[in-house]
């Protein structure tokens, strides 16, 4: 009781100084909490972007290399078609026989972004050590072009390609891949029993734009797919627009010069634990040297835009700024505590004369310092919450720019050739998405605040205590006299 | 009570060594009152510090109740001080943030006395110096005489064997000075304390059983 009475009275006596020290610590700790919260918010935003690209539970994505664009001099493949524009307008030629293309609709489903990988590789990956699960997927682009009349003639109209992305989804592993990240807003998701059915789940945004609803049909390479559900993906990312069973995508899709019947172009992998991800990545790279293996962290490095600059800002500038402010706060607290001890030399000398052991006096000073530290820490947590709230309220949406396939075709040169039909390439371009920054104070930040408050208090107290320990009572009393 | 043998205390100031106490041999018996007179800077306070275990001699031995203070560790001296030695200072040295009662209570803290017992003893000590009604007052709210009486209560609350008083009336007016000295004399008689009192004031010094004079670190006891 006496201990606390003395503690309270001394703090009250030096209230202004105690408030000053507590405010300094509060500022430092508040900044740490705010920066940690902002950093957590950025990480959350990054995770949101990655989640939309990856799907829930996916640790690694294996993709075939991007296909090379054909050279304009390359001739048509066997049984290939040549699309020519001549004096008689647009013509489609097969094995030298040409006919007018006007009014024709060319619809094809291509693997434009990645080269195919044999489906047997999925099984091989799933057998690797540290791999929990693996599922194949086909990221395809459906492009249809209707050739207008008089196309190719002077003044004639240009064809308008219509393109959307199609995701062949392994219905036996629905917990992996892009569909797993979304929320079904209407109807249902794909099921294992849908393997060979012409059913589709459509992105809610795409459905709205094209006035689609559950029960509508979507045409993919002249096949009508019944829409069984709408899915809403996280705000960020560039989600596939139509999800169909993998087997159907394999049956309808084409890669340059070949069918995709036994192929996938993306493999989603879950490692047995976060610690084993690098090992799994190495194993897969060794198994399929030609493939690109992307982890969440490597993908995060490819994300640019204000999201990545904010991440850098929070991690670099924010962290150092907090450390500097903390050091300054600790130094000020230590100096002021030492000054306070110097002013109380007579009191301490008297207490020593009364028979108070040094450790008891040190305990008293440490407790005072610790109390100020804890008050500063509590205020710092408040400052941190306020800082996080302000950041959430005023921070503009962050943009994440991710290199991805557009699915949009383009034509260059006079002739486009393909093994089975005209080929339109989807170049890799940048896709920018807006992600809200929601700074949230995490438990880790709170624990850090408590630890910093205690450390700050103990540090300041220890300097004062060091001085007390060296204080000889006779010297203390003589100095006052 | 005290047996000092060839005690010397030297202070080093820069290149100079100043002897504060020189080759002092002295015996102070139980219940004696020794007054030490002398001019400022002649070693009176140093002697008191040595007797109270607040400082250690450069040479010689100081036996207290048969224990050589110079051979005891810092913790042992601190414990002995807490139990057996009471101090009274010229500037009262009350902790300004603690009330009169709490200042007195502070002397019982190192003894580990339980709270209820502490309160009883504090009340009794304050009553013995006629300050029972000022228990809750802070030092700043007390007169000089009241502050010194509080300091006396603080010194006596632990029932020490020795009371070391360093110019206890140095900061007081004449009336208050007499009041404090009368109080000390009364307590000394009633409690059988050993009282060692340092003072400039010859009138006060003459009230002691033994009177010593300190000059340049040498104590001369006058015959009574």
XYZ file of C-alpha atoms in Angstrom:
705
model
C 0.000 0.000 0.000
C 2.810 2.374 0.965
C 4.512 1.452 -2.292
C 1.514 2.537 -4.349
C 0.875 5.642 -2.245
C 4.446 6.818 -2.782
C 4.229 5.877 -6.464
C 1.011 7.836 -6.964
C 2.237 10.875 -5.063
C 5.504 11.031 -6.974
C 3.753 10.744 -10.316
C 1.325 13.445 -9.272
C 4.200 15.643 -8.155
C 5.851 15.296 -11.562
C 2.609 15.169 -13.486
C 3.680 17.475 -16.300
C 6.894 15.591 -16.793
C 5.096 12.234 -16.566
C 2.540 13.399 -19.148
C 5.326 14.626 -21.413
C 7.160 11.293 -21.213
C 3.922 9.338 -21.649
C 2.985 11.452 -24.680
C 6.405 10.893 -26.229
C 6.074 7.163 -25.738
C 2.457 7.301 -26.938
C 3.571 9.026 -30.125
C 6.293 6.459 -30.760
C 4.154 3.467 -29.900
C 1.140 4.941 -31.713
C 3.255 5.347 -34.818
C 4.444 1.751 -34.564
C 0.855 0.545 -34.151
C -0.336 2.738 -37.048
C 2.458 1.617 -39.341
C 1.877 -2.009 -38.359
C -1.843 -1.552 -38.998
C -1.168 0.103 -42.354
C 1.284 -2.627 -43.194
C -1.291 -5.264 -42.211
C -3.834 -3.431 -44.368
C -1.457 -3.437 -47.321
C -0.706 -7.117 -46.778
C -4.438 -7.766 -46.626
C -4.909 -5.857 -49.876
C -2.037 -7.800 -51.432
C -3.544 -11.050 -50.194
C -6.870 -9.970 -51.671
C -5.224 -9.403 -55.044
C -3.290 -12.651 -54.832
C -6.336 -14.557 -53.613
C -8.292 -13.450 -56.627
C -5.464 -14.511 -58.895
C -4.763 -17.727 -57.109
C -7.816 -18.905 -55.335
C -8.107 -19.855 -51.719
C -5.666 -22.445 -50.481
C -3.344 -22.268 -53.480
C 0.304 -21.915 -52.568
C 1.875 -22.350 -55.986
C 0.696 -21.994 -59.543
C 2.392 -23.874 -62.351
C 1.864 -22.529 -65.834
C 3.166 -23.474 -69.236
C 5.340 -20.900 -70.952
C 3.601 -18.259 -73.036
C 3.254 -19.460 -76.659
C 5.387 -17.714 -79.251
C 3.495 -15.622 -81.788
C 3.719 -17.085 -85.312
C 5.972 -15.359 -87.748
C 4.094 -13.693 -90.633
C 6.066 -15.863 -93.040
C 4.929 -19.074 -91.459
C 2.648 -20.995 -93.787
C -0.578 -22.629 -92.774
C -0.433 -25.847 -90.805
C -1.799 -29.057 -92.294
C -5.553 -28.676 -92.793
C -5.081 -25.108 -91.626
C -7.076 -22.180 -92.864
C -5.826 -19.003 -94.433
C -7.758 -15.827 -94.053
C -7.125 -13.591 -97.020
C -8.264 -10.173 -98.042
C -8.223 -9.721 -101.788
C -10.030 -7.842 -104.537
C -13.094 -10.079 -103.979
C -13.270 -9.232 -100.304
C -12.492 -11.490 -97.347
C -11.954 -15.145 -98.114
C -11.251 -18.221 -96.053
C -9.055 -20.760 -97.831
C -8.596 -24.390 -96.817
C -6.014 -26.463 -98.710
C -6.101 -23.937 -101.544
C -9.896 -23.865 -101.815
C -11.280 -20.454 -100.961
C -14.775 -19.219 -100.290
C -16.283 -15.940 -99.299
C -16.040 -15.306 -95.560
C -18.741 -12.643 -95.420
C -21.376 -13.400 -92.789
C -19.384 -16.261 -91.286
C -18.739 -16.401 -87.565
C -15.389 -17.720 -86.517
C -15.519 -18.880 -82.872
C -12.651 -20.571 -81.128
C -11.445 -21.311 -77.639
C -7.701 -20.892 -77.304
C -5.024 -21.269 -74.731
C -3.495 -17.937 -75.575
C -1.626 -17.209 -72.396
C 0.142 -20.432 -71.560
C 1.455 -23.476 -73.372
C -0.265 -26.728 -72.510
C 1.018 -29.093 -69.846
C 0.080 -32.767 -69.941
C -2.604 -33.651 -67.423
C -0.442 -36.525 -66.172
C 1.845 -33.842 -64.720
C -0.905 -32.894 -62.283
C -0.836 -36.411 -60.871
C 2.974 -36.351 -60.804
C 2.959 -33.098 -58.845
C 0.342 -34.369 -56.423
C 2.648 -37.295 -55.627
C 5.561 -35.002 -54.707
C 6.700 -34.819 -51.106
C 5.184 -31.874 -49.192
C 2.355 -31.501 -51.727
C -1.048 -31.648 -50.112
C -3.156 -31.297 -53.248
C -2.847 -30.357 -56.907
C -5.504 -29.549 -59.480
C -5.275 -28.700 -63.142
C -7.067 -25.882 -64.864
C -7.367 -24.423 -68.339
C -7.239 -20.665 -68.689
C -8.720 -20.084 -72.134
C -10.015 -17.266 -74.197
C -13.132 -17.579 -76.311
C -13.035 -15.260 -79.274
C -15.692 -14.981 -81.904
C -15.576 -12.781 -84.937
C -18.407 -12.323 -87.438
C -17.072 -11.232 -90.809
C -19.274 -8.421 -92.100
C -20.329 -8.124 -95.703
C -18.007 -6.085 -97.891
C -15.202 -6.612 -95.398
C -11.930 -6.030 -97.185
C -13.491 -3.925 -99.889
C -12.665 -0.232 -99.972
C -14.874 1.532 -97.386
C -16.115 -1.807 -96.022
C -16.726 -2.295 -92.271
C -14.246 -3.939 -89.930
C -15.119 -7.103 -87.973
C -15.583 -6.651 -84.226
C -14.158 -9.497 -82.172
C -16.088 -10.588 -79.102
C -13.952 -12.154 -76.455
C -14.302 -13.490 -72.941
C -12.155 -15.608 -70.691
C -13.090 -19.186 -69.874
C -11.726 -21.150 -66.953
C -11.759 -24.910 -67.232
C -12.272 -25.976 -63.629
C -11.429 -29.368 -62.174
C -14.754 -30.287 -60.609
C -13.121 -32.927 -58.435
C -10.876 -30.278 -56.774
C -13.167 -27.307 -56.364
C -11.290 -26.117 -53.285
C -8.353 -25.122 -55.495
C -8.170 -22.564 -58.264
C -9.865 -19.273 -59.036
C -13.437 -20.466 -58.436
C -12.589 -21.274 -54.806
C -11.919 -17.580 -54.073
C -15.359 -16.445 -55.155
C -18.722 -16.293 -53.453
C -21.731 -17.796 -55.188
C -24.342 -15.043 -55.320
C -27.002 -16.900 -57.267
C -27.618 -20.502 -58.213
C -24.872 -22.926 -57.381
C -21.245 -23.655 -58.036
C -19.938 -26.403 -60.269
C -20.201 -29.916 -58.873
C -18.251 -33.131 -59.304
C -21.227 -34.523 -61.216
C -20.923 -31.691 -63.775
C -17.689 -33.112 -65.222
C -19.083 -33.759 -68.676
C -22.038 -31.372 -68.621
C -22.427 -28.185 -70.599
C -22.954 -26.053 -67.533
C -21.236 -22.839 -66.548
C -20.814 -20.496 -63.660
C -20.421 -16.878 -64.697
C -18.739 -13.965 -62.994
C -21.430 -11.739 -61.482
C -19.946 -8.595 -63.064
C -19.824 -10.184 -66.495
C -23.362 -11.533 -66.061
C -24.641 -8.078 -65.167
C -22.921 -6.479 -68.128
C -24.353 -9.086 -70.500
C -27.722 -9.399 -68.763
C -27.203 -13.043 -67.923
C -28.922 -14.878 -65.124
C -29.174 -18.423 -63.817
C -30.797 -20.476 -66.568
C -29.421 -18.330 -69.396
C -27.068 -19.861 -71.913
C -23.555 -18.895 -72.893
C -22.174 -19.964 -76.261
C -18.659 -21.311 -76.301
C -17.367 -22.523 -79.652
C -20.923 -23.000 -80.894
C -21.843 -25.049 -77.795
C -24.525 -23.752 -75.519
C -23.681 -23.898 -71.824
C -26.447 -23.470 -69.272
C -25.638 -20.949 -66.609
C -26.094 -22.643 -63.201
C -24.645 -19.980 -60.909
C -23.153 -16.540 -60.534
C -19.934 -16.008 -58.675
C -18.566 -12.830 -57.195
C -14.809 -12.688 -56.933
C -12.862 -10.466 -54.528
C -12.803 -6.859 -55.636
C -9.277 -6.977 -56.921
C -7.841 -9.039 -59.712
C -9.096 -9.920 -63.138
C -11.233 -12.995 -62.578
C -12.223 -15.429 -65.315
C -15.598 -14.554 -66.785
C -16.964 -18.028 -67.398
C -16.179 -21.215 -65.486
C -16.903 -24.533 -67.149
C -15.930 -28.106 -66.245
C -12.321 -28.881 -67.138
C -13.225 -31.888 -69.285
C -15.476 -29.719 -71.465
C -12.806 -27.035 -71.758
C -10.300 -29.712 -72.783
C -12.695 -31.039 -75.395
C -13.409 -27.634 -76.929
C -10.145 -25.781 -76.417
C -7.259 -25.553 -78.820
C -3.606 -24.707 -78.495
C -1.479 -23.809 -81.529
C -1.431 -26.888 -83.660
C -3.064 -29.247 -81.198
C -6.100 -30.172 -79.195
C -6.143 -29.745 -75.424
C -7.949 -32.991 -74.753
C -5.398 -34.319 -72.242
C -3.837 -31.057 -71.279
C -4.099 -28.283 -68.775
C -2.218 -24.987 -68.814
C -2.362 -24.128 -65.128
C -1.790 -26.340 -62.116
C -2.827 -25.142 -58.665
C -0.793 -26.642 -55.845
C -1.226 -26.626 -52.087
C 1.857 -27.404 -50.014
C 1.623 -29.389 -46.795
C 2.683 -26.277 -44.852
C 3.833 -22.711 -45.503
C 7.375 -23.721 -44.588
C 7.535 -26.314 -47.347
C 6.447 -23.985 -50.183
C 10.021 -23.189 -51.332
C 10.919 -26.903 -51.314
C 7.809 -27.770 -53.312
C 8.602 -24.959 -55.750
C 12.102 -26.400 -56.291
C 10.724 -29.925 -56.747
C 8.210 -28.769 -59.373
C 10.830 -26.700 -61.206
C 12.991 -29.776 -61.332
C 10.081 -31.955 -62.501
C 8.949 -29.583 -65.269
C 11.857 -27.292 -66.154
C 9.917 -25.631 -68.966
C 7.063 -24.501 -66.709
C 6.810 -21.334 -64.713
C 6.236 -21.911 -61.014
C 4.833 -18.931 -59.195
C 4.423 -18.609 -55.448
C 2.350 -16.008 -53.660
C 5.496 -14.136 -52.670
C 6.966 -14.137 -56.172
C 3.622 -13.067 -57.570
C 3.448 -10.297 -55.001
C 6.758 -8.994 -56.365
C 5.215 -8.753 -59.811
C 2.378 -6.612 -58.541
C 3.157 -2.963 -59.175
C 1.216 0.260 -58.779
C 0.394 2.223 -55.639
C -0.232 -1.010 -53.723
C 3.380 -2.057 -54.031
C 4.662 1.491 -53.431
C 2.502 1.712 -50.316
C 3.816 -1.657 -49.183
C 7.356 -0.373 -49.646
C 6.448 2.897 -47.920
C 4.940 1.078 -44.952
C 7.739 -1.443 -44.742
C 10.673 0.885 -45.269
C 9.901 4.508 -44.451
C 7.165 3.714 -41.931
C 9.252 1.192 -40.081
C 12.311 3.430 -39.867
C 10.260 6.461 -38.945
C 8.636 4.522 -36.098
C 12.007 3.238 -34.926
C 13.455 6.758 -34.965
C 10.501 8.230 -33.078
C 10.677 5.365 -30.592
C 14.398 5.887 -30.044
C 13.787 9.599 -29.535
C 10.914 8.871 -27.137
C 12.990 6.350 -25.208
C 15.937 8.753 -25.053
C 13.757 11.622 -23.834
C 12.079 9.353 -21.277
C 15.476 8.140 -20.048
C 16.936 11.644 -19.815
C 13.899 13.009 -18.009
C 13.896 10.078 -15.594
C 17.583 10.654 -14.873
C 16.881 14.339 -14.338
C 14.045 13.435 -11.979
C 16.341 11.110 -10.056
C 18.932 13.892 -9.830
C 16.297 16.190 -8.345
C 15.355 13.542 -5.793
C 18.879 12.808 -4.596
C 18.038 14.176 -1.155
C 14.949 11.964 -0.888
C 16.887 8.879 -1.907
C 19.777 9.754 0.410
C 17.308 10.166 3.262
C 15.594 6.869 2.478
C 18.963 5.142 2.415
C 19.735 6.736 5.773
C 16.424 5.360 7.053
C 17.613 1.900 6.046
C 15.892 1.474 2.708
C 17.937 -0.939 0.639
C 18.944 0.322 -2.825
C 16.837 -2.367 -4.515
C 13.732 -1.042 -2.774
C 14.403 2.497 -3.996
C 15.242 1.206 -7.462
C 11.989 -0.782 -7.444
C 10.117 2.390 -6.590
C 11.732 4.352 -9.441
C 11.314 1.466 -11.883
C 7.636 1.178 -10.957
C 7.122 4.900 -11.533
C 8.855 4.672 -14.876
C 6.977 1.535 -15.830
C 3.656 3.153 -14.918
C 4.439 6.096 -17.186
C 5.477 3.620 -19.881
C 2.241 1.647 -19.559
C 0.172 4.859 -19.629
C 2.142 5.904 -22.708
C 1.581 2.461 -24.203
C -2.161 2.618 -23.563
C -2.308 6.087 -25.088
C -0.130 4.806 -27.929
C -2.620 2.038 -28.651
C -5.326 4.716 -28.750
C -3.199 6.811 -31.099
C -2.594 3.683 -33.173
C -6.315 2.922 -33.448
C -6.986 6.546 -34.366
C -4.161 6.487 -36.926
C -5.480 3.268 -38.439
C -9.005 4.711 -38.582
C -7.721 7.883 -40.258
C -5.752 5.865 -42.806
C -8.793 3.724 -43.574
C -10.976 6.823 -43.892
C -8.739 9.031 -45.997
C -6.459 6.647 -47.873
C -7.306 6.511 -51.563
C -7.893 3.110 -53.106
C -4.631 1.421 -53.921
C -4.013 0.223 -57.414
C -2.389 -3.069 -58.178
C -1.054 -3.576 -61.641
C -0.665 -7.171 -62.652
C 0.624 -8.476 -65.934
C -2.030 -10.784 -67.366
C -3.623 -12.009 -70.529
C -6.278 -9.781 -71.983
C -8.037 -12.408 -74.017
C -8.445 -9.642 -76.567
C -7.254 -10.629 -80.044
C -5.409 -8.551 -82.501
C -4.577 -9.021 -86.168
C -1.329 -8.075 -87.748
C -0.057 -8.632 -91.261
C -2.185 -9.861 -94.060
C -2.754 -13.477 -93.099
C -3.374 -15.225 -89.839
C -2.787 -18.924 -89.722
C -3.711 -21.620 -87.324
C -3.789 -25.387 -87.225
C -7.536 -25.544 -87.043
C -8.710 -22.078 -87.881
C -7.794 -18.447 -87.795
C -5.717 -17.612 -84.828
C -5.963 -14.520 -82.750
C -3.321 -13.791 -80.159
C -3.918 -12.519 -76.662
C -0.920 -10.447 -75.767
C 0.189 -10.085 -72.193
C -0.712 -6.642 -70.920
C -1.018 -4.848 -67.640
C -4.230 -5.072 -65.713
C -4.859 -2.539 -62.985
C -7.290 -3.129 -60.164
C -8.283 -0.874 -57.302
C -8.038 -2.276 -53.796
C -9.307 -0.469 -50.706
C -6.729 0.011 -47.942
C -8.231 -0.973 -44.636
C -5.661 -0.490 -41.873
C -6.525 -2.796 -39.015
C -4.816 -2.980 -35.651
C -3.729 -6.558 -35.222
C -3.119 -8.532 -32.054
C 0.565 -8.557 -32.963
C 0.549 -4.758 -33.027
C -1.109 -4.660 -29.608
C 1.410 -7.104 -28.181
C 4.206 -5.022 -29.738
C 2.733 -1.896 -28.108
C 2.646 -3.530 -24.680
C 6.193 -4.825 -25.090
C 7.439 -1.425 -26.265
C 5.687 0.334 -23.392
C 7.284 -2.025 -20.888
C 10.670 -1.778 -22.595
C 10.432 2.029 -22.734
C 9.482 2.208 -19.068
C 12.169 -0.228 -17.982
C 14.799 1.449 -20.124
C 14.044 4.884 -18.712
C 13.852 3.468 -15.188
C 17.078 1.538 -15.544
C 19.079 4.696 -16.273
C 17.649 6.311 -13.147
C 18.226 3.105 -11.202
C 21.823 2.936 -12.309
C 22.291 6.381 -10.859
C 20.581 5.419 -7.596
C 22.645 2.264 -7.265
C 25.809 4.373 -7.473
C 24.495 6.916 -4.996
C 26.253 6.837 -1.631
C 23.944 8.155 1.095
C 26.658 10.323 2.674
C 27.412 11.890 -0.721
C 23.720 12.439 -1.403
C 23.192 14.155 1.939
C 26.429 16.130 1.649
C 25.530 17.306 -1.858
C 22.260 18.694 -0.590
C 23.910 20.337 2.364
C 27.553 1.100 22.316
C 30.258 2.627 20.092
C 33.953 1.949 20.153
C 35.973 3.931 17.623
C 39.623 3.005 17.309
C 42.099 5.116 15.354
C 39.448 6.231 12.908
C 40.621 8.416 10.060
C 38.562 9.601 7.146
C 40.281 11.224 4.224
C 38.615 12.932 1.282
C 40.398 13.409 -1.975
C 39.671 16.609 -3.833
C 41.622 16.706 -7.039
C 45.266 16.332 -6.068
C 44.676 17.209 -2.430
C 43.761 14.828 0.336
C 41.753 16.424 3.105
C 41.511 14.678 6.464
C 37.937 15.076 7.741
C 38.499 12.910 10.825
C 41.963 12.222 12.205
C 42.981 9.232 14.247
C 39.920 9.290 16.458
C 39.622 6.874 19.336
C 36.396 7.221 21.280
C 34.022 5.181 23.387
C 30.358 6.141 23.654
C 28.399 4.197 26.233
C 24.754 3.063 26.091
C 22.326 5.847 26.899
C 24.939 8.587 26.751
C 24.365 12.013 25.241
C 27.378 13.324 23.429
C 27.324 16.769 21.880
C 29.876 17.641 19.259
C 30.619 21.272 18.582
C 32.790 22.769 15.955
C 32.994 25.067 12.981
C 31.642 24.175 9.607
C 33.952 21.921 7.605
C 35.821 20.519 10.558
C 34.445 16.973 10.314
C 31.360 16.935 12.557
C 28.970 15.647 9.904
C 31.582 13.185 8.632
C 31.839 11.755 12.136
C 28.058 11.417 12.278
C 28.033 9.683 8.875
C 30.680 7.259 10.055
C 28.727 6.503 13.212
C 25.544 5.986 11.184
C 27.212 3.684 8.669
C 26.503 6.135 5.882
C 30.202 6.342 5.142
C 33.230 4.161 5.815
C 36.465 5.259 7.451
C 39.676 5.288 5.466
C 41.388 3.741 8.431
C 40.490 2.366 11.844
C 37.492 0.449 13.170
C 34.054 1.439 14.366
C 32.401 -1.134 16.586
C 28.672 -0.835 17.172
C 27.299 -3.174 19.823
C 30.387 -5.271 19.259
C 30.033 -5.423 15.469
C 32.722 -3.779 13.365
C 30.837 -1.608 10.903
C 33.880 -1.446 8.653
C 33.769 -5.207 8.128
C 30.024 -5.445 7.448
C 28.701 -5.552 3.908
C 26.548 -2.748 2.525
C 23.339 -4.730 3.025
C 24.221 -5.603 6.615
C 24.990 -1.971 7.434
C 21.719 -0.943 5.789
C 19.801 -3.472 7.904
C 21.553 -2.316 11.053
C 20.747 1.289 10.214
C 17.123 0.392 9.596
C 16.813 -1.343 12.963
C 19.035 0.549 15.363
C 19.991 4.024 14.166
C 17.761 7.049 13.870
C 18.781 10.196 11.978
C 17.672 13.778 12.379
C 18.876 16.317 9.825
C 19.205 20.069 9.903
C 17.020 20.409 6.805
C 14.494 17.863 8.143
C 14.751 15.809 4.923
C 11.080 14.880 4.786
C 9.836 13.419 1.506
C 7.726 16.300 0.181
C 5.069 14.139 -1.462
C 4.325 12.107 1.646
C 2.219 13.275 4.568
C 3.683 13.562 8.071
C 2.319 10.105 8.931
C 3.633 8.580 5.704
C 7.060 10.107 6.288
C 7.139 8.504 9.706
C 5.833 5.254 8.244
C 8.686 5.252 5.700
C 11.104 4.398 8.520
C 9.198 1.169 9.217
C 9.100 -0.018 5.600
C 12.543 -1.686 5.563
C 11.688 -3.482 8.815
C 8.785 -5.325 7.193
C 6.316 -4.259 9.880
C 2.711 -5.134 8.959
C 0.430 -2.293 7.899
C -1.806 -2.305 10.985
C 1.173 -2.339 13.331
C 2.799 0.411 11.279
C -0.271 2.607 11.663
C -0.362 2.055 15.424
C 3.310 2.888 15.837
C 3.114 5.927 13.555
C 0.192 7.326 15.544
C 2.069 6.764 18.798
C 5.238 8.390 17.428
C 3.365 11.442 16.178
C 1.529 11.716 19.495
C 4.861 11.597 21.311
C 5.964 14.728 19.432
C 2.506 16.327 19.782
C 1.709 16.119 16.080
C -1.185 13.662 16.157
C -3.501 16.259 14.627
C -1.112 16.957 11.730
C -0.689 13.393 10.558
C -2.239 13.990 7.141
C -0.439 17.233 6.430
C 2.252 17.391 3.795
C 5.643 18.777 4.881
C 4.946 21.943 2.909
C 1.904 22.540 5.099
C 3.898 22.311 8.338
C 6.057 24.896 10.093
C 9.799 24.309 10.484
C 9.337 23.147 14.067
C 6.545 20.790 13.079
C 8.655 19.392 10.253
C 11.544 18.740 12.625
C 9.172 17.107 15.117
C 7.934 14.900 12.289
C 11.562 14.033 11.520
C 12.095 13.180 15.202
C 8.995 10.970 15.160
C 10.377 9.288 12.047
C 13.712 8.689 13.764
C 12.067 7.304 16.901
C 9.239 5.220 15.427
C 11.513 2.236 14.902
C 12.690 2.456 18.510
C 16.376 2.806 17.697
C 19.258 2.408 20.101
C 21.024 5.489 18.797
C 19.806 8.863 17.655
C 22.187 10.817 15.458
C 21.168 14.460 15.154
C 22.985 16.743 12.744
C 22.304 20.380 13.660
C 18.637 19.604 14.429
C 17.919 23.196 15.408
C 20.055 24.873 12.770
C 17.084 25.945 10.682
C 14.769 26.934 13.512
C 14.024 30.138 15.402
C 14.970 30.455 19.048
C 11.637 29.434 20.549
C 11.282 26.453 18.271
C 14.912 25.544 18.905
C 14.222 25.290 22.656
C 11.055 23.350 22.012
C 12.919 20.780 19.884
C 15.856 20.442 22.257
C 13.497 20.020 25.205
C 11.674 17.346 23.264
C 14.892 15.536 22.377
C 16.093 15.699 25.975
C 12.760 14.347 27.178
C 12.808 11.475 24.723
C 16.445 10.722 25.495
C 15.633 10.480 29.206
C 12.402 8.513 28.737
C 13.732 6.005 26.220
C 17.296 5.579 27.375
C 18.595 6.468 23.934
C 22.186 7.047 23.028
C 22.121 10.567 21.590
C 24.916 12.045 19.542
C 24.137 15.592 18.616
C 26.143 17.854 16.380
C 25.556 21.558 16.955
C 27.079 24.998 16.653
C 25.113 26.155 19.625
C 27.069 26.080 22.893
C 23.926 26.463 24.973
C 22.495 23.298 23.479
C 25.799 21.450 23.625
C 26.154 22.166 27.311
C 22.965 20.235 28.077
C 24.686 16.963 27.087
C 26.476 14.589 29.432
C 29.614 14.836 27.355
C 30.665 17.656 25.098
C 33.285 17.323 22.423
C 34.801 19.893 20.156
C 35.970 19.123 16.688
C 38.641 21.105 14.967
C 40.416 20.105 11.759
C 39.204 16.550 12.170
C 40.394 16.130 15.727
C 37.792 15.564 18.438
C 38.586 16.761 21.900
C 36.230 15.705 24.691
C 36.025 18.287 27.397
C 35.938 17.058 30.941
C 32.490 17.509 32.527
